[in-house]
PDB file of C-alpha atoms and ligand atoms in Angstrom:
ATOM      1  CA  UNK C  14     102.476  84.963  76.355  1.00  0.00           C
ATOM      2  CA  UNK C  15     101.810  81.586  78.105  1.00  0.00           C
ATOM      3  CA  UNK C  16      98.107  81.137  79.228  1.00  0.00           C
ATOM      4  CA  UNK C  17      96.842  78.322  81.273  1.00  0.00           C
ATOM      5  CA  UNK C  18      93.279  77.435  82.257  1.00  0.00           C
ATOM      6  CA  UNK C  19      91.616  77.628  85.612  1.00  0.00           C
ATOM      7  CA  UNK C  20      88.270  76.960  87.048  1.00  0.00           C
ATOM      8  CA  UNK C  21      86.031  79.176  88.752  1.00  0.00           C
ATOM      9  CA  UNK C  22      85.367  78.078  92.213  1.00  0.00           C
ATOM     10  CA  UNK C  23      83.335  80.683  93.592  1.00  0.00           C
ATOM     11  CA  UNK C  24      81.662  84.124  92.507  1.00  0.00           C
ATOM     12  CA  UNK C  25      80.427  86.599  95.182  1.00  0.00           C
ATOM     13  CA  UNK C  26      78.390  89.847  94.728  1.00  0.00           C
ATOM     14  CA  UNK C  27      80.723  92.377  96.762  1.00  0.00           C
ATOM     15  CA  UNK C  28      78.319  95.285  95.637  1.00  0.00           C
ATOM     16  CA  UNK C  29      75.749  95.833  93.232  1.00  0.00           C
ATOM     17  CA  UNK C  30      78.217  96.276  90.292  1.00  0.00           C
ATOM     18  CA  UNK C  31      81.342  94.488  91.474  1.00  0.00           C
ATOM     19  CA  UNK C  32      81.639  90.776  91.568  1.00  0.00           C
ATOM     20  CA  UNK C  33      84.712  88.747  92.876  1.00  0.00           C
ATOM     21  CA  UNK C  34      85.906  85.451  91.269  1.00  0.00           C
ATOM     22  CA  UNK C  35      87.625  82.797  92.988  1.00  0.00           C
ATOM     23  CA  UNK C  36      89.848  80.821  90.636  1.00  0.00           C
ATOM     24  CA  UNK C  37      91.543  77.523  91.174  1.00  0.00           C
ATOM     25  CA  UNK C  38      93.937  75.405  89.204  1.00  0.00           C
ATOM     26  CA  UNK C  39      92.359  72.500  87.257  1.00  0.00           C
ATOM     27  CA  UNK C  40      94.537  69.880  89.057  1.00  0.00           C
ATOM     28  CA  UNK C  41      93.661  71.446  92.519  1.00  0.00           C
ATOM     29  CA  UNK C  42      97.622  72.114  93.039  1.00  0.00           C
ATOM     30  CA  UNK C  43      98.517  75.402  94.565  1.00  0.00           C
ATOM     31  CA  UNK C  44      99.472  78.425  92.374  1.00  0.00           C
ATOM     32  CA  UNK C  45     103.003  79.693  92.102  1.00  0.00           C
ATOM     33  CA  UNK C  46     103.911  82.476  94.745  1.00  0.00           C
ATOM     34  CA  UNK C  47     103.432  85.873  93.212  1.00  0.00           C
ATOM     35  CA  UNK C  48     104.550  89.447  94.404  1.00  0.00           C
ATOM     36  CA  UNK C  49     101.683  91.563  96.220  1.00  0.00           C
ATOM     37  CA  UNK C  50      99.853  93.936  93.835  1.00  0.00           C
ATOM     38  CA  UNK C  51     100.213  91.715  90.928  1.00  0.00           C
ATOM     39  CA  UNK C  52      97.602  91.517  88.217  1.00  0.00           C
ATOM     40  CA  UNK C  53      96.623  88.611  85.828  1.00  0.00           C
ATOM     41  CA  UNK C  54      95.181  88.700  82.424  1.00  0.00           C
ATOM     42  CA  UNK C  55      91.926  87.018  81.987  1.00  0.00           C
ATOM     43  CA  UNK C  56      90.330  85.858  78.419  1.00  0.00           C
ATOM     44  CA  UNK C  57      86.723  86.513  78.930  1.00  0.00           C
ATOM     45  CA  UNK C  58      83.676  84.628  77.294  1.00  0.00           C
ATOM     46  CA  UNK C  59      84.079  87.117  74.165  1.00  0.00           C
ATOM     47  CA  UNK C  60      87.781  86.331  73.815  1.00  0.00           C
ATOM     48  CA  UNK C  61      88.638  89.806  75.116  1.00  0.00           C
ATOM     49  CA  UNK C  62      91.625  90.013  77.403  1.00  0.00           C
ATOM     50  CA  UNK C  63      91.534  92.241  80.303  1.00  0.00           C
ATOM     51  CA  UNK C  64      93.914  92.795  83.348  1.00  0.00           C
ATOM     52  CA  UNK C  65      92.630  92.300  86.942  1.00  0.00           C
ATOM     53  CA  UNK C  66      94.596  92.727  90.036  1.00  0.00           C
ATOM     54  CA  UNK C  67      94.811  89.793  92.339  1.00  0.00           C
ATOM     55  CA  UNK C  68      93.165  90.609  95.752  1.00  0.00           C
ATOM     56  CA  UNK C  69      93.656  87.600  97.802  1.00  0.00           C
ATOM     57  CA  UNK C  70      96.531  87.038 100.216  1.00  0.00           C
ATOM     58  CA  UNK C  71      99.755  86.512  98.304  1.00  0.00           C
ATOM     59  CA  UNK C  72     100.790  83.617 100.634  1.00  0.00           C
ATOM     60  CA  UNK C  73      97.441  81.930 100.192  1.00  0.00           C
ATOM     61  CA  UNK C  74      97.993  80.077  97.031  1.00  0.00           C
ATOM     62  CA  UNK C  75      95.034  77.572  96.772  1.00  0.00           C
ATOM     63  CA  UNK C  76      93.302  80.342  94.673  1.00  0.00           C
ATOM     64  CA  UNK C  77      93.563  83.691  93.013  1.00  0.00           C
ATOM     65  CA  UNK C  78      90.850  86.139  93.629  1.00  0.00           C
ATOM     66  CA  UNK C  79      89.933  89.070  91.330  1.00  0.00           C
ATOM     67  CA  UNK C  80      87.112  91.690  91.651  1.00  0.00           C
ATOM     68  CA  UNK C  81      85.581  92.825  88.499  1.00  0.00           C
ATOM     69  CA  UNK C  82      83.496  95.960  88.440  1.00  0.00           C
ATOM     70  CA  UNK C  83      80.738  96.129  85.738  1.00  0.00           C
ATOM     71  CA  UNK C  84      81.775  99.154  83.536  1.00  0.00           C
ATOM     72  CA  UNK C  85      78.704 100.909  81.884  1.00  0.00           C
ATOM     73  CA  UNK C  86      80.490 101.157  78.675  1.00  0.00           C
ATOM     74  CA  UNK C  87      81.960  97.841  78.671  1.00  0.00           C
ATOM     75  CA  UNK C  88      82.355  96.308  75.163  1.00  0.00           C
ATOM     76  CA  UNK C  89      82.631  92.778  76.369  1.00  0.00           C
ATOM     77  CA  UNK C  90      85.086  92.584  79.088  1.00  0.00           C
ATOM     78  CA  UNK C  91      83.574  93.160  82.465  1.00  0.00           C
ATOM     79  CA  UNK C  92      79.874  92.838  81.189  1.00  0.00           C
ATOM     80  CA  UNK C  93      80.744  89.289  79.764  1.00  0.00           C
ATOM     81  CA  UNK C  94      82.446  88.151  82.911  1.00  0.00           C
ATOM     82  CA  UNK C  95      79.317  89.368  84.914  1.00  0.00           C
ATOM     83  CA  UNK C  96      76.724  87.995  82.662  1.00  0.00           C
ATOM     84  CA  UNK C  97      78.221  84.705  81.184  1.00  0.00           C
ATOM     85  CA  UNK C  98      80.717  83.210  83.693  1.00  0.00           C
ATOM     86  CA  UNK C  99      79.289  80.650  86.300  1.00  0.00           C
ATOM     87  CA  UNK C 100      80.871  78.795  89.091  1.00  0.00           C
ATOM     88  CA  UNK C 101      82.589  75.568  87.510  1.00  0.00           C
ATOM     89  CA  UNK C 102      83.332  77.095  84.187  1.00  0.00           C
ATOM     90  CA  UNK C 103      86.824  77.195  82.987  1.00  0.00           C
ATOM     91  CA  UNK C 104      88.802  80.499  81.908  1.00  0.00           C
ATOM     92  CA  UNK C 105      92.180  81.018  80.603  1.00  0.00           C
ATOM     93  CA  UNK C 106      94.628  83.356  82.539  1.00  0.00           C
ATOM     94  CA  UNK C 107      98.109  84.456  82.496  1.00  0.00           C
ATOM     95  CA  UNK C 108     100.724  83.999  85.171  1.00  0.00           C
ATOM     96  CA  UNK C 109     100.624  87.038  87.496  1.00  0.00           C
ATOM     97  CA  UNK C 110     102.827  90.261  86.691  1.00  0.00           C
ATOM     98  CA  UNK C 111     103.526  92.973  88.665  1.00  0.00           C
ATOM     99  CA  UNK C 112     104.392  96.724  88.225  1.00  0.00           C
ATOM    100  CA  UNK C 113     103.366  97.845  91.679  1.00  0.00           C
ATOM    101  CA  UNK C 114     106.382  96.425  93.753  1.00  0.00           C
ATOM    102  CA  UNK C 115     106.522  97.261  97.644  1.00  0.00           C
ATOM    103  CA  UNK C 116     109.432  99.410  98.204  1.00  0.00           C
ATOM    104  CA  UNK C 117     111.967  97.667 100.692  1.00  0.00           C
ATOM    105  CA  UNK C 118     113.331  99.908 103.516  1.00  0.00           C
ATOM    106  CA  UNK C 119     110.444 102.455 103.386  1.00  0.00           C
ATOM    107  CA  UNK C 120     109.666 103.887 106.791  1.00  0.00           C
ATOM    108  CA  UNK C 121     105.844 104.020 106.020  1.00  0.00           C
ATOM    109  CA  UNK C 122     103.623 102.708 103.437  1.00  0.00           C
ATOM    110  CA  UNK C 123     100.462 104.620 102.511  1.00  0.00           C
ATOM    111  CA  UNK C 124      97.968 102.966 100.402  1.00  0.00           C
ATOM    112  CA  UNK C 125      95.444 105.172  98.769  1.00  0.00           C
ATOM    113  CA  UNK C 126      92.540 103.534  96.638  1.00  0.00           C
ATOM    114  CA  UNK C 127      89.559 104.898  95.122  1.00  0.00           C
ATOM    115  CA  UNK C 128      86.686 102.657  93.796  1.00  0.00           C
ATOM    116  CA  UNK C 129      87.669  99.377  92.166  1.00  0.00           C
ATOM    117  CA  UNK C 130      91.285 100.499  92.744  1.00  0.00           C
ATOM    118  CA  UNK C 131      91.077  98.831  96.259  1.00  0.00           C
ATOM    119  CA  UNK C 132      91.982  95.433  94.681  1.00  0.00           C
ATOM    120  CA  UNK C 133      95.886  95.718  94.139  1.00  0.00           C
ATOM    121  CA  UNK C 134      95.942  97.555  97.478  1.00  0.00           C
ATOM    122  CA  UNK C 135      94.295  94.794  99.413  1.00  0.00           C
ATOM    123  CA  UNK C 136      96.971  92.146  98.345  1.00  0.00           C
ATOM    124  CA  UNK C 137      99.527  94.838  99.224  1.00  0.00           C
ATOM    125  CA  UNK C 138      97.980  95.306 102.720  1.00  0.00           C
ATOM    126  CA  UNK C 139      98.264  91.557 103.294  1.00  0.00           C
ATOM    127  CA  UNK C 140     101.656  91.480 102.565  1.00  0.00           C
ATOM    128  CA  UNK C 141     102.630  94.573 104.508  1.00  0.00           C
ATOM    129  CA  UNK C 142     100.782  93.299 107.463  1.00  0.00           C
ATOM    130  CA  UNK C 143     102.369  89.612 107.306  1.00  0.00           C
ATOM    131  CA  UNK C 144     105.958  91.308 107.221  1.00  0.00           C
ATOM    132  CA  UNK C 145     105.191  93.765 110.085  1.00  0.00           C
ATOM    133  CA  UNK C 146     105.563  97.066 107.952  1.00  0.00           C
ATOM    134  CA  UNK C 147     104.108 100.370 109.104  1.00  0.00           C
ATOM    135  CA  UNK C 148     101.246 101.142 106.700  1.00  0.00           C
ATOM    136  CA  UNK C 149      98.030 102.961 106.455  1.00  0.00           C
ATOM    137  CA  UNK C 150      95.045 102.247 103.887  1.00  0.00           C
ATOM    138  CA  UNK C 151      92.972 104.904 102.705  1.00  0.00           C
ATOM    139  CA  UNK C 152      89.950 103.819 100.744  1.00  0.00           C
ATOM    140  CA  UNK C 153      87.961 106.540  99.011  1.00  0.00           C
ATOM    141  CA  UNK C 154      84.268 105.526  97.503  1.00  0.00           C
ATOM    142  CA  UNK C 155      81.152 107.438  96.859  1.00  0.00           C
ATOM    143  CA  UNK C 156      79.414 105.443  99.384  1.00  0.00           C
ATOM    144  CA  UNK C 157      79.768 102.574 101.673  1.00  0.00           C
ATOM    145  CA  UNK C 158      77.178 100.588  99.478  1.00  0.00           C
ATOM    146  CA  UNK C 159      79.605 101.180  96.610  1.00  0.00           C
ATOM    147  CA  UNK C 160      82.719 100.159  98.188  1.00  0.00           C
ATOM    148  CA  UNK C 161      83.709  96.469  97.897  1.00  0.00           C
ATOM    149  CA  UNK C 162      85.363  94.454 100.641  1.00  0.00           C
ATOM    150  CA  UNK C 163      84.501  96.885 103.654  1.00  0.00           C
ATOM    151  CA  UNK C 164      83.732  94.150 105.977  1.00  0.00           C
ATOM    152  CA  UNK C 165      87.041  92.319 105.135  1.00  0.00           C
ATOM    153  CA  UNK C 166      88.893  95.621 105.703  1.00  0.00           C
ATOM    154  CA  UNK C 167      86.947  96.155 109.020  1.00  0.00           C
ATOM    155  CA  UNK C 168      87.489  92.692 110.491  1.00  0.00           C
ATOM    156  CA  UNK C 169      90.505  91.171 109.125  1.00  0.00           C
ATOM    157  CA  UNK C 170      93.134  90.973 112.212  1.00  0.00           C
ATOM    158  CA  UNK C 171      95.622  93.728 111.905  1.00  0.00           C
ATOM    159  CA  UNK C 172      93.927  95.579 109.177  1.00  0.00           C
ATOM    160  CA  UNK C 173      90.921  97.495 111.145  1.00  0.00           C
ATOM    161  CA  UNK C 174      93.124 100.074 112.933  1.00  0.00           C
ATOM    162  CA  UNK C 175      95.039 100.794 109.671  1.00  0.00           C
ATOM    163  CA  UNK C 176      92.250 101.151 107.520  1.00  0.00           C
ATOM    164  CA  UNK C 177      90.538 104.609 106.931  1.00  0.00           C
ATOM    165  CA  UNK C 178      87.337 104.973 104.894  1.00  0.00           C
ATOM    166  CA  UNK C 179      86.435 108.312 103.036  1.00  0.00           C
ATOM    167  CA  UNK C 180      83.143 107.956 101.798  1.00  0.00           C
ATOM    168  CA  UNK C 181      81.046 110.675  99.610  1.00  0.00           C
ATOM    169  CA  UNK C 182      83.850 113.200  99.448  1.00  0.00           C
ATOM    170  CA  UNK C 183      83.793 115.308  96.422  1.00  0.00           C
ATOM    171  CA  UNK C 184      87.127 115.741  94.451  1.00  0.00           C
ATOM    172  CA  UNK C 185      88.047 119.203  96.119  1.00  0.00           C
ATOM    173  CA  UNK C 186      87.670 117.600  99.562  1.00  0.00           C
ATOM    174  CA  UNK C 187      89.616 114.569  98.594  1.00  0.00           C
ATOM    175  CA  UNK C 188      92.571 116.939  97.753  1.00  0.00           C
ATOM    176  CA  UNK C 189      92.464 118.444 101.258  1.00  0.00           C
ATOM    177  CA  UNK C 190      91.905 115.154 102.950  1.00  0.00           C
ATOM    178  CA  UNK C 191      94.993 113.747 100.850  1.00  0.00           C
ATOM    179  CA  UNK C 192      97.243 116.851 101.887  1.00  0.00           C
ATOM    180  CA  UNK C 193      96.518 116.040 105.550  1.00  0.00           C
ATOM    181  CA  UNK C 194      97.436 112.190 104.971  1.00  0.00           C
ATOM    182  CA  UNK C 195     100.700 113.048 103.557  1.00  0.00           C
ATOM    183  CA  UNK C 196     101.644 115.891 105.667  1.00  0.00           C
ATOM    184  CA  UNK C 197     103.594 113.702 108.040  1.00  0.00           C
ATOM    185  CA  UNK C 198     105.458 111.628 105.559  1.00  0.00           C
ATOM    186  CA  UNK C 199     109.229 111.618 105.367  1.00  0.00           C
ATOM    187  CA  UNK C 200     111.521 111.239 102.462  1.00  0.00           C
ATOM    188  CA  UNK C 201     111.647 107.678 103.170  1.00  0.00           C
ATOM    189  CA  UNK C 202     107.837 107.087 102.957  1.00  0.00           C
ATOM    190  CA  UNK C 203     106.247 105.573  99.937  1.00  0.00           C
ATOM    191  CA  UNK C 204     102.610 105.990  98.456  1.00  0.00           C
ATOM    192  CA  UNK C 205     100.894 103.417  96.295  1.00  0.00           C
ATOM    193  CA  UNK C 206      97.537 104.424  94.454  1.00  0.00           C
ATOM    194  CA  UNK C 207      95.044 102.956  92.300  1.00  0.00           C
ATOM    195  CA  UNK C 208      91.810 104.366  91.034  1.00  0.00           C
ATOM    196  CA  UNK C 209      90.366 106.584  88.427  1.00  0.00           C
ATOM    197  CA  UNK C 210      92.745 108.722  86.365  1.00  0.00           C
ATOM    198  CA  UNK C 211      91.656 112.002  87.793  1.00  0.00           C
ATOM    199  CA  UNK C 212      91.876 110.593  91.324  1.00  0.00           C
ATOM    200  CA  UNK C 213      95.419 109.334  91.035  1.00  0.00           C
ATOM    201  CA  UNK C 214      96.474 112.516  89.391  1.00  0.00           C
ATOM    202  CA  UNK C 215      95.467 114.494  92.743  1.00  0.00           C
ATOM    203  CA  UNK C 216      97.309 111.644  94.739  1.00  0.00           C
ATOM    204  CA  UNK C 217     100.284 112.039  92.482  1.00  0.00           C
ATOM    205  CA  UNK C 218     100.417 115.865  93.043  1.00  0.00           C
ATOM    206  CA  UNK C 219      99.687 115.866  96.619  1.00  0.00           C
ATOM    207  CA  UNK C 220     102.146 113.213  97.460  1.00  0.00           C
ATOM    208  CA  UNK C 221     104.816 114.615  95.089  1.00  0.00           C
ATOM    209  CA  UNK C 222     104.592 118.071  97.113  1.00  0.00           C
ATOM    210  CA  UNK C 223     106.004 116.045 100.144  1.00  0.00           C
ATOM    211  CA  UNK C 224     108.093 112.963  99.079  1.00  0.00           C
ATOM    212  CA  UNK C 225     110.200 112.267  96.088  1.00  0.00           C
ATOM    213  CA  UNK C 226     108.045 111.761  92.772  1.00  0.00           C
ATOM    214  CA  UNK C 227     109.534 108.216  92.400  1.00  0.00           C
ATOM    215  CA  UNK C 228     108.292 107.234  96.010  1.00  0.00           C
ATOM    216  CA  UNK C 229     104.688 107.400  94.422  1.00  0.00           C
ATOM    217  CA  UNK C 230     103.704 104.133  92.773  1.00  0.00           C
ATOM    218  CA  UNK C 231     100.608 104.131  90.407  1.00  0.00           C
ATOM    219  CA  UNK C 232      98.794 101.310  88.959  1.00  0.00           C
ATOM    220  CA  UNK C 233      96.846 102.310  86.053  1.00  0.00           C
ATOM    221  CA  UNK C 234      93.465 100.455  84.820  1.00  0.00           C
ATOM    222  CA  UNK C 235      92.988 102.541  81.918  1.00  0.00           C
ATOM    223  CA  UNK C 236      95.420 104.155  79.401  1.00  0.00           C
ATOM    224  CA  UNK C 237      95.074 107.927  78.846  1.00  0.00           C
ATOM    225  CA  UNK C 238      94.359 109.403  75.666  1.00  0.00           C
ATOM    226  CA  UNK C 239      97.021 108.299  73.248  1.00  0.00           C
ATOM    227  CA  UNK C 240      99.319 111.226  71.964  1.00  0.00           C
ATOM    228  CA  UNK C 241      98.101 112.778  68.644  1.00  0.00           C
ATOM    229  CA  UNK C 242      99.576 111.118  65.433  1.00  0.00           C
ATOM    230  CA  UNK C 243     100.896 114.408  64.173  1.00  0.00           C
ATOM    231  CA  UNK C 244     103.517 114.234  67.033  1.00  0.00           C
ATOM    232  CA  UNK C 245     104.723 111.101  65.411  1.00  0.00           C
ATOM    233  CA  UNK C 246     107.716 110.906  63.363  1.00  0.00           C
ATOM    234  CA  UNK C 247     109.111 107.421  61.410  1.00  0.00           C
ATOM    235  CA  UNK C 248     112.233 105.836  62.650  1.00  0.00           C
ATOM    236  CA  UNK C 249     114.164 102.833  62.463  1.00  0.00           C
ATOM    237  CA  UNK C 250     114.461  99.700  64.930  1.00  0.00           C
ATOM    238  CA  UNK C 251     117.561  97.597  64.925  1.00  0.00           C
ATOM    239  CA  UNK C 252     116.948  94.177  66.456  1.00  0.00           C
ATOM    240  CA  UNK C 253     119.269  90.995  66.209  1.00  0.00           C
ATOM    241  CA  UNK C 254     121.373  92.757  63.375  1.00  0.00           C
ATOM    242  CA  UNK C 255     118.074  93.466  61.115  1.00  0.00           C
ATOM    243  CA  UNK C 256     116.881  96.885  60.474  1.00  0.00           C
ATOM    244  CA  UNK C 257     112.922  97.495  60.509  1.00  0.00           C
ATOM    245  CA  UNK C 258     111.321 100.929  59.447  1.00  0.00           C
ATOM    246  CA  UNK C 259     108.578 101.975  61.809  1.00  0.00           C
ATOM    247  CA  UNK C 260     106.158 104.326  59.888  1.00  0.00           C
ATOM    248  CA  UNK C 261     104.042 106.851  61.357  1.00  0.00           C
ATOM    249  CA  UNK C 262     100.616 105.333  62.463  1.00  0.00           C
ATOM    250  CA  UNK C 263     102.306 101.972  63.379  1.00  0.00           C
ATOM    251  CA  UNK C 264     103.836 100.731  66.630  1.00  0.00           C
ATOM    252  CA  UNK C 265     107.015  98.946  67.127  1.00  0.00           C
ATOM    253  CA  UNK C 266     105.309  95.938  68.147  1.00  0.00           C
ATOM    254  CA  UNK C 267     103.114  95.995  64.890  1.00  0.00           C
ATOM    255  CA  UNK C 268     106.001  96.695  62.592  1.00  0.00           C
ATOM    256  CA  UNK C 269     108.009  93.649  64.269  1.00  0.00           C
ATOM    257  CA  UNK C 270     104.820  91.429  63.910  1.00  0.00           C
ATOM    258  CA  UNK C 271     104.625  92.245  60.204  1.00  0.00           C
ATOM    259  CA  UNK C 272     108.157  91.105  59.836  1.00  0.00           C
ATOM    260  CA  UNK C 273     107.567  87.664  61.791  1.00  0.00           C
ATOM    261  CA  UNK C 274     108.742  88.749  65.155  1.00  0.00           C
ATOM    262  CA  UNK C 275     106.518  88.308  67.945  1.00  0.00           C
ATOM    263  CA  UNK C 276     106.613  90.518  71.003  1.00  0.00           C
ATOM    264  CA  UNK C 277     104.637  89.341  73.941  1.00  0.00           C
ATOM    265  CA  UNK C 278     101.762  91.945  74.600  1.00  0.00           C
ATOM    266  CA  UNK C 279      98.575  92.041  76.735  1.00  0.00           C
ATOM    267  CA  UNK C 280      96.971  95.592  77.047  1.00  0.00           C
ATOM    268  CA  UNK C 281      98.533  97.247  73.940  1.00  0.00           C
ATOM    269  CA  UNK C 282      97.985 100.529  75.702  1.00  0.00           C
ATOM    270  CA  UNK C 283     101.037 101.081  77.731  1.00  0.00           C
ATOM    271  CA  UNK C 284      99.837 100.102  81.046  1.00  0.00           C
ATOM    272  CA  UNK C 285     100.705  96.726  81.734  1.00  0.00           C
ATOM    273  CA  UNK C 286     104.376  96.261  80.926  1.00  0.00           C
ATOM    274  CA  UNK C 287     104.232  92.903  79.106  1.00  0.00           C
ATOM    275  CA  UNK C 288     105.813  94.314  76.017  1.00  0.00           C
ATOM    276  CA  UNK C 289     108.925  96.004  77.577  1.00  0.00           C
ATOM    277  CA  UNK C 290     112.107  95.629  75.589  1.00  0.00           C
ATOM    278  CA  UNK C 291     115.659  96.528  76.313  1.00  0.00           C
ATOM    279  CA  UNK C 292     117.075  99.713  74.646  1.00  0.00           C
ATOM    280  CA  UNK C 293     120.715  99.290  73.501  1.00  0.00           C
ATOM    281  CA  UNK C 294     121.111 102.659  71.643  1.00  0.00           C
ATOM    282  CA  UNK C 295     119.183 105.584  70.670  1.00  0.00           C
ATOM    283  CA  UNK C 296     116.727 107.680  72.858  1.00  0.00           C
ATOM    284  CA  UNK C 297     112.961 106.301  73.300  1.00  0.00           C
ATOM    285  CA  UNK C 298     110.060 108.888  73.155  1.00  0.00           C
ATOM    286  CA  UNK C 299     108.220 107.294  76.224  1.00  0.00           C
ATOM    287  CA  UNK C 300     104.359 107.207  75.933  1.00  0.00           C
ATOM    288  CA  UNK C 301     103.495 104.360  78.440  1.00  0.00           C
ATOM    289  CA  UNK C 302     102.242 104.729  81.916  1.00  0.00           C
ATOM    290  CA  UNK C 303     103.712 101.672  83.222  1.00  0.00           C
ATOM    291  CA  UNK C 304     107.424 102.699  83.879  1.00  0.00           C
ATOM    292  CA  UNK C 305     108.391 105.094  86.810  1.00  0.00           C
ATOM    293  CA  UNK C 306     109.957 108.379  85.772  1.00  0.00           C
ATOM    294  CA  UNK C 307     113.510 107.207  86.833  1.00  0.00           C
ATOM    295  CA  UNK C 308     113.033 104.090  84.634  1.00  0.00           C
ATOM    296  CA  UNK C 309     112.074 106.327  81.744  1.00  0.00           C
ATOM    297  CA  UNK C 310     115.087 108.890  82.476  1.00  0.00           C
ATOM    298  CA  UNK C 311     117.341 105.701  82.210  1.00  0.00           C
ATOM    299  CA  UNK C 312     116.426 105.211  78.744  1.00  0.00           C
ATOM    300  CA  UNK C 313     117.386 101.549  78.676  1.00  0.00           C
ATOM    301  CA  UNK C 314     113.777 100.132  78.247  1.00  0.00           C
ATOM    302  CA  UNK C 315     110.708 100.847  76.091  1.00  0.00           C
ATOM    303  CA  UNK C 316     107.007  99.839  75.965  1.00  0.00           C
ATOM    304  CA  UNK C 317     106.986  98.758  72.444  1.00  0.00           C
ATOM    305  CA  UNK C 318     103.321  98.725  71.953  1.00  0.00           C
ATOM    306  CA  UNK C 319     102.994 102.495  72.461  1.00  0.00           C
ATOM    307  CA  UNK C 320     106.346 104.269  72.837  1.00  0.00           C
ATOM    308  CA  UNK C 321     108.350 105.720  69.764  1.00  0.00           C
ATOM    309  CA  UNK C 322     111.736 106.998  69.064  1.00  0.00           C
ATOM    310  CA  UNK C 323     113.200 110.680  69.506  1.00  0.00           C
ATOM    311  CA  UNK C 324     116.497 109.388  67.650  1.00  0.00           C
ATOM    312  CA  UNK C 325     116.311 108.294  63.943  1.00  0.00           C
ATOM    313  CA  UNK C 326     117.199 104.701  65.006  1.00  0.00           C
ATOM    314  CA  UNK C 327     116.580 102.596  68.225  1.00  0.00           C
ATOM    315  CA  UNK C 328     118.536  99.572  68.843  1.00  0.00           C
ATOM    316  CA  UNK C 329     116.292  97.083  70.935  1.00  0.00           C
ATOM    317  CA  UNK C 330     116.922  93.685  72.429  1.00  0.00           C
ATOM    318  CA  UNK C 331     114.365  91.212  74.007  1.00  0.00           C
ATOM    319  CA  UNK C 332     114.818  91.019  77.685  1.00  0.00           C
TER     320      UNK C 332
HETATM  321  S1  FES Q  12     101.379  95.453  75.939  1.00  0.00           S
HETATM  322 FE1  FES Q  12     100.926  96.418  77.931  1.00  0.00          FE
HETATM  323  S2  FES Q  12     102.403  97.957  78.075  1.00  0.00           S
HETATM  324 FE2  FES Q  12     102.579  97.201  76.043  1.00  0.00          FE
END
């Protein structure tokens, strides 16, 4: 994946453990436009690559803004960005990518964020406001002190009457609140969510009880536990008229790399969508969290870093 250098123009402490980083191009020119909800890869000071959602207005291209929460068990990603990155420093980033696209033609858009999951929802809210769409933004956090961007959400023109804070609600109460929020939705409404896994699971269950499952759009920050290796079987991959054997314990990406074929990757955990390849023949065993259920049912794409095959051979192509 092509990476390029940017300069850290500003760092703000949004909460005691969340910092925002404003990044600008080295030549001072504007960035290319990107769709709301997109994320970028950032190569941190320890060379670790992590994905962060853009939370600046998608039509203000003089800078990209990301917010980084200091994770207690960080192995060098967020901790290094918090501790070792200063204003003026250069960082390497990727171009924005997006799996959380705004659904055209929806009658309402309900944004539901928890914790640092607020970041992609902010750029989506900017876009929905700009285009005059009907939306609500529900933000769950342990407390106001732990919630980033509250002032922005309260004071930005067009946001204040659409933003609802839900502070200090235990998980059982969150479920009831979500049920009330979703009770008035129609089949044409769409829900977008980002936050901890358990929270998003509740959002998914509550929203899917009212609207079609595919109308619920989920942005994962973390991969769920990988499926156990005992479920794996070996299979063949056919690519550009060559056959490759994918053994148990190796991914398609790893197998192809061993044979000199590079597939673009980023997260390598099935959440970012960078490694998606086309499926020409065969039935994938989808194990990613980046494709929707209808995309998985279509069986014409595969996240090659984690997914495997149900059929003895998968014929793939680069997209
Ligand atoms: S590299 Fe991120 S989904 Fe495969």
